[in-house]
C-alpha cells in the first residue's frame, strides 16, 4: 500500500515536471517570436548583417546601475 502511494507521488511529480518544461518552452518560443517581429519592424532584411536572439549584457550602465544583467537581441546592421 505504501509502495503504491510512493509510485503515484513520483508519477505525479514527473507529470508536473514535464508540464512545467513544456510551458517554459512555449513561453520562450513566444518571447523569441516577439523578438523576430520587432526586428522585422525596425530593420529591413538587407540591413541586418547578423543577429543573436540570446545576447546577454553584464554591464552597469543600463537603468542607471539598477540592472546588473540583461537579456535580449543583439543586431549588427
PDB file of C-alpha atoms in Angstrom:
ATOM      1  CA  UNK A   1       0.000   0.000   0.000  1.00  0.00           C
ATOM      2  CA  UNK A   2       2.737   2.473   0.951  1.00  0.00           C
ATOM      3  CA  UNK A   3       4.782   1.470  -2.079  1.00  0.00           C
ATOM      4  CA  UNK A   4       1.824   2.185  -4.404  1.00  0.00           C
ATOM      5  CA  UNK A   5       1.342   5.629  -2.808  1.00  0.00           C
ATOM      6  CA  UNK A   6       5.031   6.419  -3.369  1.00  0.00           C
ATOM      7  CA  UNK A   7       4.801   5.351  -7.027  1.00  0.00           C
ATOM      8  CA  UNK A   8       1.725   7.521  -7.541  1.00  0.00           C
ATOM      9  CA  UNK A   9       3.511  10.502  -5.994  1.00  0.00           C
ATOM     10  CA  UNK A  10       6.568  10.002  -8.195  1.00  0.00           C
ATOM     11  CA  UNK A  11       4.369   9.763 -11.294  1.00  0.00           C
ATOM     12  CA  UNK A  12       2.577  12.990 -10.332  1.00  0.00           C
ATOM     13  CA  UNK A  13       5.886  14.783  -9.826  1.00  0.00           C
ATOM     14  CA  UNK A  14       7.154  13.536 -13.190  1.00  0.00           C
ATOM     15  CA  UNK A  15       3.994  14.750 -14.938  1.00  0.00           C
ATOM     16  CA  UNK A  16       4.274  18.166 -13.263  1.00  0.00           C
ATOM     17  CA  UNK A  17       7.908  18.485 -14.327  1.00  0.00           C
ATOM     18  CA  UNK A  18       7.090  17.609 -17.923  1.00  0.00           C
ATOM     19  CA  UNK A  19       4.177  20.064 -17.991  1.00  0.00           C
ATOM     20  CA  UNK A  20       6.403  22.754 -16.471  1.00  0.00           C
ATOM     21  CA  UNK A  21       9.122  22.250 -19.077  1.00  0.00           C
ATOM     22  CA  UNK A  22       6.572  22.332 -21.911  1.00  0.00           C
ATOM     23  CA  UNK A  23       5.090  25.574 -20.576  1.00  0.00           C
ATOM     24  CA  UNK A  24       8.580  27.089 -20.248  1.00  0.00           C
ATOM     25  CA  UNK A  25       9.439  26.055 -23.798  1.00  0.00           C
ATOM     26  CA  UNK A  26       6.217  27.574 -25.165  1.00  0.00           C
ATOM     27  CA  UNK A  27       6.789  30.846 -23.281  1.00  0.00           C
ATOM     28  CA  UNK A  28      10.369  31.112 -24.560  1.00  0.00           C
ATOM     29  CA  UNK A  29       9.132  30.423 -28.089  1.00  0.00           C
ATOM     30  CA  UNK A  30       6.612  33.265 -27.740  1.00  0.00           C
ATOM     31  CA  UNK A  31       9.322  35.642 -26.497  1.00  0.00           C
ATOM     32  CA  UNK A  32      11.674  34.755 -29.372  1.00  0.00           C
ATOM     33  CA  UNK A  33       8.816  35.221 -31.841  1.00  0.00           C
ATOM     34  CA  UNK A  34       8.269  38.710 -30.419  1.00  0.00           C
ATOM     35  CA  UNK A  35      11.974  39.459 -30.898  1.00  0.00           C
ATOM     36  CA  UNK A  36      11.792  38.391 -34.544  1.00  0.00           C
ATOM     37  CA  UNK A  37       8.694  40.519 -35.154  1.00  0.00           C
ATOM     38  CA  UNK A  38      10.344  43.555 -33.558  1.00  0.00           C
ATOM     39  CA  UNK A  39      13.444  43.074 -35.708  1.00  0.00           C
ATOM     40  CA  UNK A  40      11.315  42.822 -38.852  1.00  0.00           C
ATOM     41  CA  UNK A  41       9.549  46.105 -37.974  1.00  0.00           C
ATOM     42  CA  UNK A  42      12.718  48.052 -37.181  1.00  0.00           C
ATOM     43  CA  UNK A  43      15.115  46.817 -39.869  1.00  0.00           C
ATOM     44  CA  UNK A  44      14.815  45.586 -43.436  1.00  0.00           C
ATOM     45  CA  UNK A  45      16.304  42.143 -44.031  1.00  0.00           C
ATOM     46  CA  UNK A  46      19.047  43.630 -46.224  1.00  0.00           C
ATOM     47  CA  UNK A  47      20.265  45.881 -43.388  1.00  0.00           C
ATOM     48  CA  UNK A  48      20.845  43.083 -40.840  1.00  0.00           C
ATOM     49  CA  UNK A  49      24.310  41.550 -41.094  1.00  0.00           C
ATOM     50  CA  UNK A  50      23.964  39.251 -38.096  1.00  0.00           C
ATOM     51  CA  UNK A  51      21.705  38.833 -35.076  1.00  0.00           C
ATOM     52  CA  UNK A  52      21.713  36.799 -31.877  1.00  0.00           C
ATOM     53  CA  UNK A  53      18.479  36.039 -30.019  1.00  0.00           C
ATOM     54  CA  UNK A  54      20.289  35.017 -26.822  1.00  0.00           C
ATOM     55  CA  UNK A  55      22.561  38.010 -26.198  1.00  0.00           C
ATOM     56  CA  UNK A  56      23.317  38.818 -22.571  1.00  0.00           C
ATOM     57  CA  UNK A  57      24.533  42.096 -21.120  1.00  0.00           C
ATOM     58  CA  UNK A  58      26.660  42.221 -17.982  1.00  0.00           C
ATOM     59  CA  UNK A  59      27.070  45.977 -17.641  1.00  0.00           C
ATOM     60  CA  UNK A  60      26.189  48.604 -15.068  1.00  0.00           C
ATOM     61  CA  UNK A  61      25.214  51.410 -17.462  1.00  0.00           C
ATOM     62  CA  UNK A  62      21.642  50.438 -18.232  1.00  0.00           C
ATOM     63  CA  UNK A  63      18.927  51.665 -15.878  1.00  0.00           C
ATOM     64  CA  UNK A  64      21.494  53.783 -14.005  1.00  0.00           C
ATOM     65  CA  UNK A  65      23.162  50.883 -12.227  1.00  0.00           C
ATOM     66  CA  UNK A  66      19.939  49.178 -11.144  1.00  0.00           C
ATOM     67  CA  UNK A  67      20.277  46.428 -13.744  1.00  0.00           C
ATOM     68  CA  UNK A  68      23.305  44.177 -13.464  1.00  0.00           C
ATOM     69  CA  UNK A  69      22.373  41.647 -16.134  1.00  0.00           C
ATOM     70  CA  UNK A  70      20.026  41.751 -19.098  1.00  0.00           C
ATOM     71  CA  UNK A  71      18.916  39.509 -21.928  1.00  0.00           C
ATOM     72  CA  UNK A  72      17.793  40.445 -25.373  1.00  0.00           C
ATOM     73  CA  UNK A  73      18.641  40.524 -29.055  1.00  0.00           C
ATOM     74  CA  UNK A  74      21.925  41.793 -30.453  1.00  0.00           C
ATOM     75  CA  UNK A  75      21.709  43.124 -34.019  1.00  0.00           C
ATOM     76  CA  UNK A  76      24.577  44.140 -36.299  1.00  0.00           C
ATOM     77  CA  UNK A  77      23.410  46.408 -39.118  1.00  0.00           C
TER      78      UNK A  77
END
